Amino acid sequence: MGVRPHVVIVGAGFGGLAVARSLDRHPVEVTLIDRNNFTTFQPLLYQVATAGLNAADVAHPIRGLFHRQRNLRVLMGEVTGIDWQRREVLLAEHQPVPFDHLVLAMGAVATWFGVPGAAEHAVPLYTLEDAVEVRNHVVSRFEAADADPSLVDRGELNFVVVGGGPTGVEMAGALAELFAVVFKRDYPTLGVGRARVVLVETQDRVLAPFHPASQRAALDALRARQVEVRLEETVDEVTPDHVRFASGEVLPARTVIWAAGVRAHPVARAMGLPTTASGRVEVAADLSVPGPSGRGTEKHVREGVWAVGDVAAPHAKRGSGGVLPQLAPVAMQTGAHVARQIGRLAEGKATQPFRFHDKGTMATIGRRAAIAELPGRIRLHGTLAWLAWLGLHILYLAGVRNRASVLLNWAWGYLTWDRGPRIILRRGAAPGPVMTTERAKTAVDNTSS
Ligand SMILES: Cc1cc2nc3c(=O)[nH]c(=O)nc-3n(C[C@H](O)[C@H](O)[C@H](O)COP(=O)(O)OP(=O)(O)OC[C@H]3O[C@@H](n4cnc5c(N)ncnc54)[C@H](O)[C@@H]3O)c2cc1C
């Protein structure tokens, strides 16, 4: 038997994990590289940020997922580039790793749209560290206001969420519930009703990809929770203590949560790969990355290179539709497809085009309030959608322990109207008012935070 092809996967998110798992039993050797030793379940980050779940509930050690997969090795390291001539992955702190197949699955990063001050003073919600930072910061604002209530007049309890997509809507709804249900009891003399959650959306509706009826249901649910939804409004500037809107209004606020959009991981463009305007790697119908055209041997340096998930720009099916959205089902399906193609090539077969199977989209606004759009034009709102949302998220969480813990937390929260870890984690001095100063200090507790 000859040497088995070496598949290197960069990124252990939804896409990378799908590739890795699906390569079990294929005649290949796999190296799965991630800069973290854990994988993050991003759809529940907002619950960590709003003290609904522990940080460790939405993360899972990568090695723990592959105890039984003999053909796979996990490597913790930051990928910095590719040596295309030598066909090696370059890492910040380790020796280069050679590959026969390379699967790029590095996900996305926040995009600031060039808004002055946003990168410095707003916080995105993309990593576990971001979520813990938001939680630290939000709880700290209430502690500060409780100690000195005059701060409320200067915007201490104004919370601005930028972006009316699923992340912004979920974040705004969860913040409003946290304040009205839990902080009302935690800070009984503060007058928590003075806290404001302001959701800002450039378009004239929230949840743009959803049906208008779902958008209206989401808007009603947000407004019922006292979220101030500002449609057709844009944030023009973020400073440590205020936000300036395009309309000219200046709102004092020390907390700006950035949920306005993502772009593909910049390392993809730095690798010299063909990318779309938003930096997503262009892929062929089978999800392979096309090589440079018409330059002799140069053409072959990118053979066996694939891209999946948020970093890629796959189409729903060959020659039709736009680029698929950056969502977990797309990442999982593209990942599984690439694994199958690598398996086919190992067997000497031709590759097949990718076809996306849409199983629906969901978003939750809060307790018994969600929207779900399923195949066959089925639209659910309210409790039924919320139960479907809960079930699906439990199903897709990595690890039995995490599933049990999340279920228990949710059941506890539902029955007692209580929340979990309203804990301020910090190293050194007390968190200051500017989010960026905290970012450097934030420590993520992987056990019980
Ligand atoms: C707050 C939030 C809420 C969301 N909610 C939903 C939802 O409700 N439903 C839904 O379908 N989708 C949701 N999404 C989108 C979904 O999470 C993404 O589409 C999905 O995670 C993409 O998977 P991926 O594997 O491409 O990237 P990711 O899951 O982001 O994984 C990328 C991995 O690559 C690693 N990595 C990055 N750069 C490097 C490097 N240079 N070297 C080594 N490793 C690296 C990262 O550490 C990470 O583990 C949400 C996203 C966010 C941020």
Coordinates of C-alpha atoms and ligand atoms in Angstrom, one line a residue:
M1 CA 0.0 0.0 0.0
G2 CA 1.4 3.5 -0.9
V3 CA 1.6 6.5 1.4
R4 CA -1.8 7.8 2.3
P5 CA -2.5 11.4 1.2
H6 CA -2.1 14.0 3.9
V7 CA -5.1 16.3 4.4
V8 CA -4.5 19.5 6.4
I9 CA -7.6 21.3 7.6
V10 CA -7.1 24.9 8.9
G11 CA -9.9 25.8 11.4
A12 CA -12.0 23.6 13.7
G13 CA -15.3 25.4 13.5
F14 CA -18.5 24.0 11.9
G15 CA -16.8 23.6 8.5
G16 CA -13.4 22.2 9.6
L17 CA -15.0 19.7 12.0
A18 CA -17.4 18.4 9.3
V19 CA -14.4 17.8 7.0
A20 CA -12.5 16.1 9.7
R21 CA -15.3 13.8 10.9
S22 CA -16.3 12.9 7.4
L23 CA -12.7 11.8 6.6
D24 CA -12.9 9.0 9.2
R25 CA -12.5 5.7 7.4
H26 CA -11.1 7.3 4.3
P27 CA -7.6 6.2 3.3
V28 CA -6.0 9.5 4.3
E29 CA -4.0 11.0 7.2
V30 CA -5.6 14.2 8.6
T31 CA -4.0 17.1 10.5
L32 CA -6.6 19.5 12.0
I33 CA -5.1 22.9 12.9
D34 CA -6.7 25.5 15.0
R35 CA -5.3 28.5 16.9
N36 CA -7.5 27.5 19.9
N37 CA -7.6 24.1 21.6
F38 CA -11.4 24.3 21.6
T39 CA -14.2 24.8 19.1
T40 CA -16.8 27.4 19.6
F41 CA -20.6 27.1 19.0
Q42 CA -21.1 30.7 17.8
P43 CA -24.9 30.7 17.6
L44 CA -25.0 30.6 21.4
L45 CA -22.3 33.2 22.1
Y46 CA -24.9 35.9 22.8
Q47 CA -26.2 33.7 25.7
V48 CA -22.7 33.8 27.2
A49 CA -22.6 37.5 26.7
T50 CA -25.9 37.9 28.5
A51 CA -25.1 35.5 31.4
G52 CA -27.5 32.9 30.2
L53 CA -24.8 30.2 29.8
N54 CA -21.3 29.5 31.0
A55 CA -18.4 30.0 28.5
A56 CA -17.5 26.4 28.8
D57 CA -21.0 25.3 27.7
V58 CA -20.6 26.6 24.2
A59 CA -17.0 25.5 23.7
H60 CA -15.5 22.0 23.5
P61 CA -11.9 20.8 23.5
I62 CA -11.1 19.7 20.0
R63 CA -9.1 16.7 21.0
G64 CA -12.0 15.4 23.0
L65 CA -14.1 15.1 19.8
F66 CA -11.6 12.8 18.1
H67 CA -10.6 10.1 20.6
R68 CA -11.8 7.4 18.3
Q69 CA -10.6 8.7 15.0
R70 CA -7.3 7.0 14.4
N71 CA -6.3 8.8 11.1
L72 CA -6.5 12.3 12.7
R73 CA -4.0 14.5 14.6
V74 CA -4.9 17.8 16.2
L75 CA -2.4 20.6 16.2
M76 CA -2.9 23.9 18.1
G77 CA -1.3 26.7 16.1
E78 CA -1.9 30.0 14.3
V79 CA -1.7 29.6 10.5
T80 CA 0.0 32.6 9.0
G81 CA 0.3 31.7 5.3
I82 CA 1.1 29.0 2.7
D83 CA 4.3 28.2 0.8
W84 CA 2.6 27.2 -2.4
Q85 CA 5.8 26.0 -4.1
R86 CA 6.7 23.6 -1.2
R87 CA 3.0 22.9 -0.5
E88 CA 3.4 23.6 3.2
V89 CA 1.2 25.4 5.7
L90 CA 3.1 28.1 7.6
L91 CA 2.5 28.5 11.4
A92 CA 3.4 31.2 13.8
E93 CA 5.2 29.0 16.3
H94 CA 5.7 25.6 14.7
Q95 CA 7.5 23.9 11.8
P96 CA 5.7 24.1 8.5
V97 CA 3.2 21.3 7.8
P98 CA 3.3 19.7 4.3
F99 CA 0.0 18.8 2.6
D100 CA -1.4 16.9 -0.3
H101 CA -4.9 18.3 0.3
L102 CA -5.4 21.6 2.1
V103 CA -8.9 22.6 3.4
L104 CA -9.3 26.2 4.4
A105 CA -12.0 26.7 7.1
M106 CA -10.8 29.7 9.0
G107 CA -14.3 31.3 9.2
A108 CA -14.8 35.1 9.3
V109 CA -14.0 38.2 11.3
A110 CA -16.0 41.3 12.1
T111 CA -16.1 44.1 9.6
W112 CA -16.2 47.7 10.8
F113 CA -17.3 49.3 7.5
G114 CA -14.7 52.1 8.2
V115 CA -16.8 53.6 11.0
P116 CA -14.4 55.8 13.0
G117 CA -13.8 54.5 16.5
A118 CA -15.7 51.2 15.9
A119 CA -12.7 48.9 16.0
E120 CA -11.3 50.7 19.1
H121 CA -14.4 51.2 21.2
A122 CA -17.1 48.7 20.1
V123 CA -16.8 45.0 20.7
P124 CA -17.8 42.3 18.1
L125 CA -19.5 39.1 19.1
Y126 CA -17.5 36.5 17.2
T127 CA -15.3 34.6 19.7
L128 CA -15.7 33.2 23.2
E129 CA -13.4 35.9 24.4
D130 CA -15.7 38.6 22.9
A131 CA -18.7 37.1 24.6
V132 CA -17.0 37.1 28.0
E133 CA -15.8 40.6 27.5
V134 CA -19.3 41.8 26.7
R135 CA -20.6 40.1 29.8
N136 CA -17.8 41.6 32.0
H137 CA -18.5 45.0 30.5
V138 CA -22.3 44.9 30.8
V139 CA -22.3 43.7 34.5
S140 CA -19.5 46.3 35.3
R141 CA -21.7 49.1 34.0
F142 CA -24.5 48.1 36.4
E143 CA -22.1 47.8 39.3
A144 CA -20.7 51.3 38.4
A145 CA -24.2 52.8 38.1
D146 CA -25.3 51.2 41.4
A147 CA -22.3 52.7 43.2
D148 CA -22.9 56.1 41.6
P149 CA -26.4 56.5 40.1
S150 CA -25.6 59.9 38.6
L151 CA -23.7 58.0 35.9
V152 CA -27.0 56.8 34.5
D153 CA -27.7 60.3 33.2
R154 CA -24.3 60.2 31.4
G155 CA -25.2 57.0 29.5
E156 CA -23.8 54.4 31.8
L157 CA -26.8 52.1 31.2
N158 CA -27.3 52.8 27.5
F159 CA -26.4 49.7 25.4
V160 CA -26.2 50.1 21.7
V161 CA -26.4 47.0 19.5
V162 CA -25.4 47.7 15.9
G163 CA -26.9 45.5 13.2
G164 CA -30.4 44.1 12.9
G165 CA -29.5 40.7 11.6
P166 CA -30.0 37.5 13.7
T167 CA -27.0 38.2 16.0
G168 CA -28.1 41.8 16.7
V169 CA -31.7 40.8 17.3
E170 CA -30.8 37.9 19.6
M171 CA -28.4 40.1 21.5
A172 CA -30.8 43.0 22.0
G173 CA -33.6 40.7 23.0
A174 CA -31.5 38.9 25.5
L175 CA -30.0 42.0 27.0
A176 CA -33.5 43.5 27.5
E177 CA -34.7 40.3 29.3
L178 CA -31.6 40.2 31.4
F179 CA -32.2 43.7 32.7
A180 CA -36.0 43.4 33.1
V181 CA -36.0 40.0 34.8
V182 CA -32.7 39.5 36.6
F183 CA -30.9 42.9 37.1
K184 CA -34.2 44.3 38.4
R185 CA -33.7 42.0 41.4
D186 CA -29.9 42.2 41.5
Y187 CA -30.0 46.0 41.7
P188 CA -33.3 46.8 43.5
T189 CA -32.5 50.4 44.3
L190 CA -31.0 51.4 40.9
G191 CA -34.1 51.8 38.9
V192 CA -33.2 49.4 36.2
G193 CA -36.0 50.6 34.0
R194 CA -33.8 53.5 33.1
A195 CA -31.4 51.1 31.2
R196 CA -31.9 51.4 27.5
V197 CA -31.2 48.8 24.8
V198 CA -31.0 50.5 21.4
L199 CA -30.8 48.3 18.3
V200 CA -29.6 50.2 15.2
E201 CA -30.3 48.9 11.6
T202 CA -29.4 50.7 8.4
Q203 CA -32.3 49.0 6.4
D204 CA -36.0 49.6 7.0
R205 CA -36.4 46.2 8.6
V206 CA -34.7 43.7 10.9
L207 CA -33.7 40.2 9.9
A208 CA -33.4 41.1 6.2
P209 CA -33.2 37.5 4.8
F210 CA -36.5 36.5 6.5
H211 CA -40.1 36.8 5.2
P212 CA -41.8 40.2 6.0
A213 CA -44.2 38.4 8.4
S214 CA -41.3 37.0 10.4
Q215 CA -39.6 40.4 10.4
R216 CA -42.8 42.0 11.8
A217 CA -43.1 39.3 14.5
A218 CA -39.4 39.9 15.5
L219 CA -39.9 43.6 15.6
D220 CA -43.1 43.3 17.8
A221 CA -41.2 40.9 20.2
L222 CA -38.3 43.3 20.5
R223 CA -40.6 46.3 21.1
A224 CA -42.6 44.3 23.7
R225 CA -39.3 43.9 25.6
Q226 CA -38.7 47.7 25.5
V227 CA -35.9 47.5 22.9
E228 CA -35.6 50.8 21.0
V229 CA -35.3 49.7 17.4
R230 CA -34.0 52.4 15.1
L231 CA -34.5 51.5 11.5
E232 CA -32.9 53.4 8.6
E233 CA -30.3 54.7 11.0
T234 CA -26.6 54.3 10.8
V235 CA -23.8 54.6 13.4
D236 CA -21.3 57.2 12.1
E237 CA -18.8 57.3 15.0
V238 CA -18.1 55.4 18.2
T239 CA -16.2 57.0 21.0
P240 CA -15.5 55.8 24.6
D241 CA -18.6 57.6 25.9
H242 CA -21.0 58.2 23.0
V243 CA -22.3 57.1 19.7
R244 CA -23.0 59.5 16.8
F245 CA -25.7 58.6 14.4
A246 CA -26.0 59.6 10.7
S247 CA -29.1 61.6 11.7
G248 CA -26.9 63.8 13.8
E249 CA -28.1 62.6 17.1
V250 CA -25.4 61.9 19.8
L251 CA -26.3 59.2 22.3
P252 CA -24.2 58.9 25.5
A253 CA -23.2 55.2 25.7
R254 CA -20.3 53.3 27.0
T255 CA -21.3 50.0 25.5
V256 CA -21.5 49.3 21.7
I257 CA -21.9 45.8 20.6
W258 CA -21.0 45.3 16.9
A259 CA -23.2 42.8 15.1
A260 CA -23.2 44.6 11.8
G261 CA -21.6 42.0 9.6
V262 CA -18.6 39.8 9.0
R263 CA -16.0 39.4 6.2
A264 CA -13.9 36.3 5.4
H265 CA -10.8 35.7 7.5
P266 CA -8.1 38.1 6.1
V267 CA -5.5 35.4 6.0
A268 CA -7.3 33.9 3.0
R269 CA -6.6 37.0 0.9
A270 CA -3.0 37.2 2.3
M271 CA -2.5 33.7 0.9
G272 CA -2.9 35.2 -2.6
L273 CA -6.1 33.2 -3.3
P274 CA -8.9 34.5 -5.6
T275 CA -11.4 36.2 -3.4
T276 CA -14.7 38.1 -3.7
A277 CA -15.1 41.7 -2.7
S278 CA -15.8 40.6 0.9
G279 CA -12.7 38.5 0.9
R280 CA -14.4 35.1 0.6
V281 CA -12.3 32.5 -1.4
E282 CA -13.8 31.8 -4.8
V283 CA -14.4 28.1 -5.3
A284 CA -15.3 25.9 -8.3
A285 CA -18.5 23.9 -8.4
D286 CA -16.8 21.0 -6.4
L287 CA -15.5 23.6 -3.8
S288 CA -11.9 23.3 -4.9
V289 CA -10.0 26.6 -5.2
P290 CA -9.1 27.3 -8.9
G291 CA -5.4 27.6 -9.6
P292 CA -3.9 30.5 -11.5
S293 CA -4.9 30.1 -15.2
G294 CA -2.5 29.3 -18.1
R295 CA 0.9 29.5 -16.4
G296 CA 2.3 26.0 -16.9
T297 CA 3.4 24.3 -13.7
E298 CA 2.2 27.3 -11.6
K299 CA -1.3 26.0 -12.4
H300 CA -0.7 22.9 -10.4
V301 CA 0.5 24.4 -7.2
R302 CA -3.1 24.8 -6.0
E303 CA -4.2 21.3 -6.8
G304 CA -5.9 19.7 -3.9
V305 CA -6.8 23.1 -2.3
W306 CA -10.4 23.5 -1.0
A307 CA -12.4 26.1 1.0
V308 CA -15.5 25.6 3.1
G309 CA -17.7 27.6 5.5
D310 CA -17.6 31.3 6.1
V311 CA -14.2 31.8 4.4
A312 CA -15.5 30.4 1.1
A313 CA -18.0 31.7 -1.5
P314 CA -19.9 28.6 -2.6
H315 CA -23.0 28.8 -4.8
A316 CA -26.2 26.9 -4.0
K317 CA -25.8 24.8 -7.1
R318 CA -23.8 25.0 -10.2
G319 CA -24.5 28.0 -12.4
S320 CA -27.5 29.2 -10.3
G321 CA -28.2 31.6 -7.4
G322 CA -26.0 33.9 -5.5
V323 CA -23.3 33.1 -3.1
L324 CA -24.6 31.2 -0.1
P325 CA -24.9 33.1 3.3
Q326 CA -22.3 32.6 6.0
L327 CA -24.3 30.2 8.2
A328 CA -23.6 27.0 10.1
P329 CA -25.5 24.7 7.8
V330 CA -23.6 26.0 4.8
A331 CA -20.3 25.4 6.7
M332 CA -21.3 21.8 7.7
Q333 CA -22.6 20.8 4.3
T334 CA -19.6 22.3 2.4
G335 CA -17.3 20.5 4.9
A336 CA -18.9 17.1 4.4
H337 CA -18.9 17.6 0.6
V338 CA -15.2 18.4 0.5
A339 CA -14.4 15.3 2.6
R340 CA -16.4 13.2 0.1
Q341 CA -14.5 14.7 -2.8
I342 CA -11.2 13.9 -1.2
G343 CA -12.4 10.4 -0.7
R344 CA -13.4 10.1 -4.3
L345 CA -10.1 11.4 -5.6
A346 CA -8.3 8.8 -3.3
E347 CA -10.3 6.2 -5.1
G348 CA -9.4 7.5 -8.5
K349 CA -12.9 8.9 -9.1
A350 CA -13.9 12.3 -10.5
T351 CA -15.2 15.0 -8.2
Q352 CA -18.9 16.1 -8.0
P353 CA -20.5 19.5 -7.8
F354 CA -21.8 20.8 -4.4
R355 CA -25.5 21.2 -3.9
F356 CA -26.9 23.0 -0.9
H357 CA -29.9 21.5 0.9
D358 CA -31.8 24.4 2.7
K359 CA -33.3 23.1 5.9
G360 CA -34.5 26.5 7.1
T361 CA -33.4 29.4 9.3
M362 CA -34.2 30.5 12.8
A363 CA -33.7 33.4 15.2
T364 CA -34.8 33.9 18.8
I365 CA -35.7 37.1 20.5
G366 CA -36.2 35.8 24.0
R367 CA -38.3 33.6 26.3
R368 CA -41.0 31.9 24.1
A369 CA -40.3 34.3 21.2
A370 CA -38.6 33.1 18.1
I371 CA -39.1 32.8 14.4
A372 CA -38.4 29.8 12.2
E373 CA -38.7 29.5 8.5
L374 CA -38.6 25.9 7.3
P375 CA -38.7 24.2 3.9
G376 CA -42.1 24.1 2.3
R377 CA -42.8 27.8 3.2
I378 CA -43.5 26.8 6.8
R379 CA -43.2 29.8 9.1
L380 CA -43.4 29.5 12.8
H381 CA -43.5 32.3 15.3
G382 CA -43.6 32.4 19.1
T383 CA -43.5 29.5 21.5
L384 CA -43.4 26.7 18.8
A385 CA -40.5 28.4 17.0
W386 CA -38.8 28.9 20.3
L387 CA -39.1 25.2 21.2
A388 CA -37.8 24.3 17.7
W389 CA -34.9 26.7 18.1
L390 CA -34.0 25.2 21.6
G391 CA -34.2 21.6 20.2
L392 CA -32.0 22.3 17.2
H393 CA -29.3 24.1 19.2
I394 CA -29.1 21.3 21.7
L395 CA -28.8 18.8 18.9
Y396 CA -25.9 20.6 17.2
L397 CA -23.9 21.4 20.3
A398 CA -20.6 19.5 20.5
G399 CA -20.4 17.0 23.4
V400 CA -22.9 15.3 25.7
R401 CA -21.8 17.2 28.7
N402 CA -22.4 20.6 27.0
R403 CA -25.8 19.5 25.8
A404 CA -26.8 18.4 29.4
S405 CA -25.4 21.6 30.9
V406 CA -27.2 23.9 28.4
L407 CA -30.4 22.0 28.8
L408 CA -30.2 22.2 32.6
N409 CA -29.3 26.0 32.4
W410 CA -32.2 26.7 30.2
A411 CA -34.7 24.6 32.3
W412 CA -33.4 26.4 35.4
G413 CA -33.7 29.8 33.8
Y414 CA -37.1 29.1 32.5
L415 CA -38.5 27.8 35.8
T416 CA -36.9 30.3 38.1
W417 CA -36.6 33.4 35.8
D418 CA -33.0 33.5 36.9
R419 CA -29.8 33.7 34.9
G420 CA -26.4 32.0 35.3
P421 CA -23.0 33.6 35.6
R422 CA -23.3 37.3 36.2
I423 CA -19.6 37.2 37.0
I424 CA -17.0 39.9 36.2
L425 CA -13.8 38.1 35.3
R426 CA -10.8 40.3 35.2
R427 CA -7.1 40.4 35.7
G428 CA -5.6 43.3 37.6
A429 CA -7.6 46.6 37.9
A430 CA -11.3 47.1 37.7
P431 CA -12.7 47.2 34.2
G432 CA -12.6 50.7 32.8
P433 CA -15.3 52.4 30.7
V434 CA -13.7 51.7 27.3
M435 CA -14.2 48.2 26.0
T436 CA -10.8 48.0 24.4
T437 CA -9.0 48.4 27.7
E438 CA -11.0 45.4 29.0
R439 CA -10.3 43.3 25.9
A440 CA -6.7 43.0 26.8
K441 CA -7.5 42.0 30.4
T442 CA -10.3 39.6 29.7
A443 CA -9.7 36.1 30.9
V444 CA -11.8 33.3 29.7
D445 CA -12.7 30.7 32.3
N446 CA -12.9 27.4 30.6
T447 CA -14.3 25.6 33.6
S448 CA -17.3 27.4 35.1
S449 CA -17.4 30.9 33.8
Ligands
LIG1 C1 -22.7 35.5 17.2 C2 -23.0 34.6 16.1 C3 -24.2 34.0 16.0 C4 -24.5 33.1 14.9 N1 -25.7 32.5 14.9 C5 -26.0 31.7 13.9 C6 -27.2 31.0 13.9 O1 -28.1 31.2 14.7 N2 -27.4 30.1 12.9 C7 -26.5 29.8 11.9 O2 -26.7 29.0 11.0 N3 -25.3 30.5 11.9 C8 -25.0 31.4 12.9 N4 -23.8 32.0 12.9 C9 -22.9 31.8 11.8 C10 -22.1 30.5 12.0 O3 -21.6 30.4 13.3 C11 -20.9 30.5 11.0 O4 -21.5 30.5 9.7 C12 -20.1 29.2 11.2 O5 -19.5 29.2 12.5 C13 -19.0 29.1 10.1 O6 -18.3 28.0 10.3 P1 -16.7 28.0 9.8 O7 -16.2 26.6 10.1 O8 -16.6 28.5 8.5 O9 -16.0 29.1 10.8 P2 -15.9 29.1 12.4 O10 -16.9 28.3 13.0 O11 -15.7 30.6 12.7 O12 -14.5 28.4 12.6 C14 -13.3 28.9 12.2 C15 -12.2 28.3 13.0 O13 -10.9 28.7 12.4 C16 -10.0 29.0 13.5 N5 -9.0 29.9 12.9 C17 -9.2 31.1 12.3 N6 -8.1 31.6 11.9 C18 -7.1 30.7 12.1 C19 -5.7 30.7 11.9 N7 -5.1 31.7 11.2 N8 -5.0 29.6 12.3 C20 -5.6 28.6 12.9 N9 -7.0 28.6 13.1 C21 -7.7 29.6 12.8 C22 -10.8 29.6 14.5 O14 -10.2 29.6 15.8 C23 -12.1 28.8 14.5 O15 -12.1 27.7 15.3 C24 -23.5 32.9 13.9 C25 -22.3 33.5 14.0 C26 -22.0 34.4 15.0 C27 -20.6 35.0 15.1

